[in-house]
Coordinates of C-alpha atoms in Angstrom, one line a residue:
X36 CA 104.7 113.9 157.7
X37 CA 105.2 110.6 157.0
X38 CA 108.8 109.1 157.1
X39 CA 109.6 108.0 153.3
X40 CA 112.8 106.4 151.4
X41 CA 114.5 109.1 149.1
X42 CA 115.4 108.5 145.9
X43 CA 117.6 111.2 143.2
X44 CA 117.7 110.7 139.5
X45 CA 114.6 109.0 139.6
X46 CA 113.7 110.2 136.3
X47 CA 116.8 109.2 134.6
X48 CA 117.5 105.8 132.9
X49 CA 118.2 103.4 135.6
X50 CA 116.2 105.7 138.3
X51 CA 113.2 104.6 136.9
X52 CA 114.0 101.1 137.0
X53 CA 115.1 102.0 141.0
X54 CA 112.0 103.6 141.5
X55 CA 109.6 100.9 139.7
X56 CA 111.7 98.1 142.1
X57 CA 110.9 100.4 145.4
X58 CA 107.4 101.1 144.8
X59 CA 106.7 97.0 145.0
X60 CA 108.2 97.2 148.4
X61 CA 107.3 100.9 149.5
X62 CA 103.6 102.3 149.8
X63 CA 105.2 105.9 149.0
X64 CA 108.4 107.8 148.3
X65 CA 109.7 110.8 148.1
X66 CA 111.9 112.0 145.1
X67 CA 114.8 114.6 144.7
X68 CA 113.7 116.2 141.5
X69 CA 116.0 118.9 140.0
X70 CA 114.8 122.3 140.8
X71 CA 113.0 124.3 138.1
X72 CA 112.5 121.0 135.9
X73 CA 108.4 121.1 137.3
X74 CA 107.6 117.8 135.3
X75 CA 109.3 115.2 137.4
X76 CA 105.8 113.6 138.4
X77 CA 104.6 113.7 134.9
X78 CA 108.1 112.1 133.3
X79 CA 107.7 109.4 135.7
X80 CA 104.3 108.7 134.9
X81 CA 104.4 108.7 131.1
X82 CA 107.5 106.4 131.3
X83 CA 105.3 103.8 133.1
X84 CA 102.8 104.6 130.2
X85 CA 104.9 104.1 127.1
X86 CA 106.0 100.9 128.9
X87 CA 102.8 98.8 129.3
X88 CA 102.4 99.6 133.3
X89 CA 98.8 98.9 134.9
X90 CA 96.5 101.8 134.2
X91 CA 95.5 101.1 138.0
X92 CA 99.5 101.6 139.0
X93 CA 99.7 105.1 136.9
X94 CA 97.0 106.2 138.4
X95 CA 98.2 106.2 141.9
X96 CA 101.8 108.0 141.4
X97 CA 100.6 111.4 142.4
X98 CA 99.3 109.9 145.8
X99 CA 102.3 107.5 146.2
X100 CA 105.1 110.1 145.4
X101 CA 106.2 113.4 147.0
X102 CA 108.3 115.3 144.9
X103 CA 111.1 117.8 146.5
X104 CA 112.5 120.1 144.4
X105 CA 116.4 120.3 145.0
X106 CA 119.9 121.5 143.6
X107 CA 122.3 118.9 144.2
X108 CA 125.1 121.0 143.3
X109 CA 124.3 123.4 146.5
X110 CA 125.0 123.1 150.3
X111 CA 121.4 121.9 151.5
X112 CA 120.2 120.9 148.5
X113 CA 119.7 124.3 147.7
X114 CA 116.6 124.1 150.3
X115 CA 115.8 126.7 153.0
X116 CA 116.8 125.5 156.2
X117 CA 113.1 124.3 157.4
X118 CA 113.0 122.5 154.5
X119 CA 116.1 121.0 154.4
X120 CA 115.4 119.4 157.9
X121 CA 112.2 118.5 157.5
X122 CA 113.6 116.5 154.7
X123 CA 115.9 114.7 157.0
X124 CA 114.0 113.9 159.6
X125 CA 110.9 112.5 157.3
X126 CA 114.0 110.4 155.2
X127 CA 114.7 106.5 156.2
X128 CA 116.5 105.5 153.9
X129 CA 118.4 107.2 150.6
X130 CA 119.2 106.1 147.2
X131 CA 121.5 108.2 145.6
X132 CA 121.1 107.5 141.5
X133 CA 121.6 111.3 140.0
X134 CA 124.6 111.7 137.9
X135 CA 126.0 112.8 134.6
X136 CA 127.4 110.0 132.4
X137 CA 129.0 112.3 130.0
X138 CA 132.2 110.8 129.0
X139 CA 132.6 114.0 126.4
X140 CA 132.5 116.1 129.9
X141 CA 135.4 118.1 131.3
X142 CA 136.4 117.1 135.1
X143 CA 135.0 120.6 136.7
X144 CA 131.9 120.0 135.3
X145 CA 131.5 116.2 136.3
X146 CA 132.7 117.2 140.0
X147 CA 130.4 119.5 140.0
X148 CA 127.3 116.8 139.6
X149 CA 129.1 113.9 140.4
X150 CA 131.1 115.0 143.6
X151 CA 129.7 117.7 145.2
X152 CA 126.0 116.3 144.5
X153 CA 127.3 113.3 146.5
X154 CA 128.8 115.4 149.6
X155 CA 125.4 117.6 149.5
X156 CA 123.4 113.9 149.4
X157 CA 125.5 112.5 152.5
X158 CA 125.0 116.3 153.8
X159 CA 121.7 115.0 154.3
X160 CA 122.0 111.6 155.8
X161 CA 124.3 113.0 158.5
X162 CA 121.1 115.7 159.4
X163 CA 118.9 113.2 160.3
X164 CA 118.3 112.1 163.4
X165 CA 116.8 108.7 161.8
X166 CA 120.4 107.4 160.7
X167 CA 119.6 106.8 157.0
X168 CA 121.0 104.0 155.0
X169 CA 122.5 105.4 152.5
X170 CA 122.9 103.6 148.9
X171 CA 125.1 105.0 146.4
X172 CA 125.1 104.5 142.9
X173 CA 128.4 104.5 141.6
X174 CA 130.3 102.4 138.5
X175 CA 132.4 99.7 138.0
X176 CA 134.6 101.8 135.9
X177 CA 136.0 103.2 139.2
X178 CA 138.3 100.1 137.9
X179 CA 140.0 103.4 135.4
X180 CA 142.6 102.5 132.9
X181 CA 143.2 99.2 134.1
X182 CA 142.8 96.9 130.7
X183 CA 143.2 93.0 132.0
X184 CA 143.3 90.9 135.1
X185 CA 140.6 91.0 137.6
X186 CA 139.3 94.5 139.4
X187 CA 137.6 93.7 142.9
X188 CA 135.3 95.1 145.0
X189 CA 137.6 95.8 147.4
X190 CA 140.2 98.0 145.8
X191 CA 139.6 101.7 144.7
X192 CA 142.8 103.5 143.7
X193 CA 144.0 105.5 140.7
X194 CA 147.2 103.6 140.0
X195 CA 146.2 102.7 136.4
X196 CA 144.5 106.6 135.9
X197 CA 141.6 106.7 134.1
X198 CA 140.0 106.3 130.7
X199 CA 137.9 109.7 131.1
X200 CA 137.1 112.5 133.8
X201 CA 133.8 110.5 134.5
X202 CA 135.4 107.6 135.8
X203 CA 137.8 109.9 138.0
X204 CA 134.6 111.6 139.1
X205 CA 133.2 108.5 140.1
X206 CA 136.2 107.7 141.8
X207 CA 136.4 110.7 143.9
X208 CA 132.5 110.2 144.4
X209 CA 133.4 106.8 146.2
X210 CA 136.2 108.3 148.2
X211 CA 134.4 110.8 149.8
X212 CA 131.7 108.0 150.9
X213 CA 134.4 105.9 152.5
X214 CA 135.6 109.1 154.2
X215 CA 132.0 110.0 155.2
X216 CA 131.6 106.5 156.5
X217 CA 134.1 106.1 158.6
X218 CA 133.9 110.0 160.5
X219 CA 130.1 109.2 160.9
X220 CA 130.1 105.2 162.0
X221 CA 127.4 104.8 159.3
X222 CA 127.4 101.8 156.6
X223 CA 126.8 102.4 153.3
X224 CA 125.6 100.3 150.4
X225 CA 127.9 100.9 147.1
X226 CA 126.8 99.4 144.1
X227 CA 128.8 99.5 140.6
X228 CA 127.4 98.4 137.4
X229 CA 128.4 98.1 134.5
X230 CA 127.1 99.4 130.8
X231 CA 123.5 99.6 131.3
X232 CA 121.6 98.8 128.3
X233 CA 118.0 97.7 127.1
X234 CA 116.3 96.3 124.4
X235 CA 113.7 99.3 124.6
X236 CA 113.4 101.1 121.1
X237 CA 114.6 104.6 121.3
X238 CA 111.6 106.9 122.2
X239 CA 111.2 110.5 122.5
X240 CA 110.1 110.4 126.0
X241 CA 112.2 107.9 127.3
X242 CA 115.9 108.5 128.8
X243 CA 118.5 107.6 127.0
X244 CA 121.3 105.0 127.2
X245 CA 125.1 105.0 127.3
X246 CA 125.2 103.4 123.7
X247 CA 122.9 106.0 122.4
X248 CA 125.4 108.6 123.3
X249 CA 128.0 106.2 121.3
X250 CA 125.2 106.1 118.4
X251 CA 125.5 110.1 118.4
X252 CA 128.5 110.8 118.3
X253 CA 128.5 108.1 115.3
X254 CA 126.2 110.1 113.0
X255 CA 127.5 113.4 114.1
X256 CA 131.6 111.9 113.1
X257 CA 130.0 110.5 110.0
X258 CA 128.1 113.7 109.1
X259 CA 130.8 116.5 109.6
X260 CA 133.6 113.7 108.0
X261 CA 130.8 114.2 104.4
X262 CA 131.9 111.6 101.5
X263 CA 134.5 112.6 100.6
X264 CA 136.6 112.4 103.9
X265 CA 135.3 109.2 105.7
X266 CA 138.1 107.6 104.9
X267 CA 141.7 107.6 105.0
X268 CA 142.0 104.1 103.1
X269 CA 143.2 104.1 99.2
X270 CA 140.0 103.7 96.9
X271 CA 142.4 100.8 95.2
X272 CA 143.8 99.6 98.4
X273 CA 143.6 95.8 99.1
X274 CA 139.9 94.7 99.4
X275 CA 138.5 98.0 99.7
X276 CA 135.6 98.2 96.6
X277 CA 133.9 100.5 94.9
X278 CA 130.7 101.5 97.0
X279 CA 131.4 99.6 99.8
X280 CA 131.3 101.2 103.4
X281 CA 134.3 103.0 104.7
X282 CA 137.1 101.3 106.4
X283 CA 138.2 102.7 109.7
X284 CA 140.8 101.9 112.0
X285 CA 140.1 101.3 115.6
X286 CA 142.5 100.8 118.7
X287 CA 140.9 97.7 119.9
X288 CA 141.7 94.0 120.7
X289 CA 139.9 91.2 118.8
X290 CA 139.8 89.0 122.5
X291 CA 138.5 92.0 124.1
X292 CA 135.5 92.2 126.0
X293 CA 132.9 94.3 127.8
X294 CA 130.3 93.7 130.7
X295 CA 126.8 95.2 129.4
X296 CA 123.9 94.7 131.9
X297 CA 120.1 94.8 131.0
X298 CA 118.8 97.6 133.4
X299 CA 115.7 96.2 134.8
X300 CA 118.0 93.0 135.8
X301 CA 120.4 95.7 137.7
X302 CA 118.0 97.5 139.9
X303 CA 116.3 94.3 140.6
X304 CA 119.7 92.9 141.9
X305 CA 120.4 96.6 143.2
X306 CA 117.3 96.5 145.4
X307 CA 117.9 93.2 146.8
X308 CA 121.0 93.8 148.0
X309 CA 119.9 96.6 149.9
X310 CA 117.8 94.3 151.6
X311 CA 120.9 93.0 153.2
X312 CA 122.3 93.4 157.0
X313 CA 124.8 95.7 156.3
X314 CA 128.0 95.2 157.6
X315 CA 128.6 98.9 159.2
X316 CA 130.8 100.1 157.4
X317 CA 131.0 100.6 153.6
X318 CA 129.8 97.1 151.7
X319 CA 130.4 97.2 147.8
X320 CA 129.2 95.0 145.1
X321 CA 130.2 94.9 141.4
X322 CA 126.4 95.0 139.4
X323 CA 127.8 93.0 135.8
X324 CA 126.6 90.5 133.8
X325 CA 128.2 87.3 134.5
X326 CA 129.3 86.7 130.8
X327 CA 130.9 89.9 128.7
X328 CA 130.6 90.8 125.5
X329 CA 133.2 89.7 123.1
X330 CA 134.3 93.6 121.5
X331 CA 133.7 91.8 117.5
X332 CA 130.0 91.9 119.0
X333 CA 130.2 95.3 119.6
X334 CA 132.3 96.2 116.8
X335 CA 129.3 94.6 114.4
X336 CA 126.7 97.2 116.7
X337 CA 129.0 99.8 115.2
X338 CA 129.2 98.6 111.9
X339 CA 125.4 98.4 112.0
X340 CA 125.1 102.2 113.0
X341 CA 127.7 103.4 110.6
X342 CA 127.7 101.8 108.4
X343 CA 131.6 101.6 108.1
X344 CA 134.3 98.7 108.0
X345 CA 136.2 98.7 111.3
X346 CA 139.4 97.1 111.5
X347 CA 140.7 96.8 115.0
X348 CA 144.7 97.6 115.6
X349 CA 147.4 98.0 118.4
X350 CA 148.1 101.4 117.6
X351 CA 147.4 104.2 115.6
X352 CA 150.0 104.5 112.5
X353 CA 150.0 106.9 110.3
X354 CA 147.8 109.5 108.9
X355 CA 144.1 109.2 110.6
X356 CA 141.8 110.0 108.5
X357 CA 138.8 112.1 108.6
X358 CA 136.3 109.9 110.7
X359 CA 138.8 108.7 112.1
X360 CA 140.4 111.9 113.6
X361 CA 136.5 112.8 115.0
X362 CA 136.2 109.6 116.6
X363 CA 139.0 110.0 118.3
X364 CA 138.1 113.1 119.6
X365 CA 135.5 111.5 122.1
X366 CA 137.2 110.4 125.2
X367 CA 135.8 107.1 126.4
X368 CA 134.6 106.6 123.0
X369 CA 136.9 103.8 121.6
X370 CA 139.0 103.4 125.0
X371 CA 137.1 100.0 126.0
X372 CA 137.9 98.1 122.6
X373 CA 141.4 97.4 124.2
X374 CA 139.6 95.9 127.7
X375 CA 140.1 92.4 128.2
X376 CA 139.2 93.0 132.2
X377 CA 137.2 91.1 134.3
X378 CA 135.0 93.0 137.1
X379 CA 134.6 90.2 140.0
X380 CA 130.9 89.7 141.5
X381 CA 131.7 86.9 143.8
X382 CA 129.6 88.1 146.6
X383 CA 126.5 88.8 145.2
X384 CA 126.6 85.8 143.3
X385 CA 127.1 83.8 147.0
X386 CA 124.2 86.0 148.6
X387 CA 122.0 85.7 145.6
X388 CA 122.5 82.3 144.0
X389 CA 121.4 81.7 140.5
X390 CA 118.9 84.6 140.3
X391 CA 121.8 86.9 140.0
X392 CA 122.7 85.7 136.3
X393 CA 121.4 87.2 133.6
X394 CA 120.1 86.6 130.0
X395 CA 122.3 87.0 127.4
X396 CA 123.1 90.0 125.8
X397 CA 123.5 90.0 122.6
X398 CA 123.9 91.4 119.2
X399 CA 119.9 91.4 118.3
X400 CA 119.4 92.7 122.0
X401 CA 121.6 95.7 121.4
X402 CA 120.1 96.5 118.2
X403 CA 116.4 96.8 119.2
X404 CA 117.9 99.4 121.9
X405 CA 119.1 101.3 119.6
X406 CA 116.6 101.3 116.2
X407 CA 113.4 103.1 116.1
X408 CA 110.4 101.2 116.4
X409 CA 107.0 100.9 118.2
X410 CA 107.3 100.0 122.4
X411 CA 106.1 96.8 123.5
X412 CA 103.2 97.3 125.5
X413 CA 104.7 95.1 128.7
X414 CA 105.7 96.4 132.3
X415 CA 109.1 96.9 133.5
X416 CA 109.2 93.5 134.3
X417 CA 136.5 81.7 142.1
X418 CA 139.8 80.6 141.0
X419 CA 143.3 82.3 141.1
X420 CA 143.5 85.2 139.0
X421 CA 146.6 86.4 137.6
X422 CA 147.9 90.2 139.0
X423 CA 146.2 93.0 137.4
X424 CA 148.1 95.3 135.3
X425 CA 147.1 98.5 133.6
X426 CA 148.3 98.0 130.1

């Protein structure tokens, strides 16, 4: 059997992207489906529909991808032993994408996918006698609680804590490849991006995004809040009107910002850092946008999905109402108002020049990601900083 680059979650939102980046540069791959799903091939292949690919290019996924059915959460991959290394020895390279990004999750549960599905993945790099690369997706939200200064590629600690279990999963994720790297003598390509968004209209058959999860938990705050308790704020209080949207408070900071990344520019970038030398041990590079997002952007996205008036304060005071109570209940749902952090990218931007900026992302950009409408029928195309601190 020929020897192939792996790739998990390549049915997942930036997977796809992954996997359209390594078939321009691979004749074939083989993906790590999850076991029992049976449609991997054909999720793949109608996201390349919906999104304008080459009838010629569809036509050829069955021939160009193998599909292996696996568990991540299991020793082996949940394989039989045969299968397990004949899977390692027909593997040159693996990119490990899979993951749960839910930020409503509880800690067990994330290890479960986020941890243990990483020790299982390395599992297999260390069975095969053809030395795999292995590149791990991880997040720059490792950076946890941590609210200003800079956060480097270098440091990976949990002095500041964490917003949410997912970004201590993530964390723990990245420990045990340091570990693994350094018992084995093996480099390892980390990348960390940030938000990953698009400008693709919500679909059906399409994955979604982080800020459709945020657009969820919107509707379902504002739908069990009903009329009459969406807001805490005085019908007669200072510019509130009659009919006008509800106002709710928000922890937040009007010079805040966050680093949202178009996903096609990510696994672009993502791919051609693997194309690096590596280093031999464990090289890490922070995936952002090189300008953030100013949070009154964002806060105008939310306003737009409400609708509601958001006012953004230091604290919560008094009496929350309704809504505000159910948004609260999210973790990670508000947290990043308050971020005025900056996540560093000086080394990809000195190994990949001006190519490594991206276009604006903006308030029209986030929109169209996030309102139904039809799919565009077109392919997938330093100075001192001061210390961090975490509050």
């Amino acid at each position: 059997m020929a020897v192939q680059v792996a790739l998990t979650g390549a049915t997942g939102f930036l997977g796809l992207r992954l996997l359209r980046r390594l078939l321009d540069t691979h004749r074939s791959l083989t993906v790590l489906a999850h076991a029992g799903s049976g449609d991997a091939l054909r999720r793949i292949t109608r996201f390349f529909e919906l999104t304008g690919a080459p009838e010629a290019f569809t036509a050829e996924l069955p021939v160009r991808l193998r599909v292996v059915e696996t568990d991540l959460a299991l020793p082996r991959l949940g394989l039989p032993e045969r299968a397990f290394r004949e899977l390692a020895d027909t593997t040159s390279a693996i990119w490990h994408s899979a993951g749960s990004i839910n930020l409503e999750g509880d800690l067990p549960e994330l290890r479960r996918t986020n941890v243990e599905g990483t020790r299982h993945v390395l599992e297999l790099a260390a069975a095969s006698r053809l030395r795999p690369r292995v590149h791990h997706v991880s997040t720059a939200f490792v950076a946890g609680s941590r609210s200003e200064g800079v956060a480097y590629e270098d440091e990976l600690d949990d002095t500041c804590g964490f917003e949410n279990a997912y970004e201590r999963s993530k964390y723990e994720a990245e420990l045990l490849v340091h570990a693994w790297s350094r018992e084995h003598g093996r480099p390892v390509l980390v990348l960390r991006p940030s938000i990953l968004v698009t400008d693709l209209p919500p679909h059906p058959e399409l994955p979604s995004h982080p800020l459709l999860v945020i657009e969820r938990i919107l509707r379902e705050a504002l739908r069990a809040a009903g009329p009459a308790g969406d807001s805490g704020v005085s019908p007669h209080a200072p510019g509130r009107h009659a009919g006008s949207a509800p106002r709710v408070r928000m922890v937040g900071h009007r010079h805040g910002r966050l680093n949202l990344l178009q996903v096609e520019h990510a696994a672009e970038v993502m791919v051609r850092l693997a194309g690096r030398t590596p280093s031999g041990g464990v090289d890490t590079y922070h995936v952002v946008h090189d300008r953030d997002v100013p949070v009154p952007t964002f806060v105008a996205l939310l306003e737009r999905l409400g609708p509601f008036s958001i006012d953004l304060v230091t604290g919560r005071s008094g009496r929350p109402s309704a809504l505000e109570a159910l948004l609260d209940f999210y973790p990670g749902m508000t947290a990043y108002l308050a971020h005025r952090r900056r996540f560093d990218d000086t080394r990809v931007r000195a190994l990949l020049g001006p190519s490594a900026a991206s276009a604006p992302v903006g308030l029209d950009y986030l929109w169209s990601g996030l309102a139904p409408g039809p799919l565009p029928l077109s392919g997938p195309p330093a100075a001192a900083s001061p210390p961090a601190r975490c509050a």
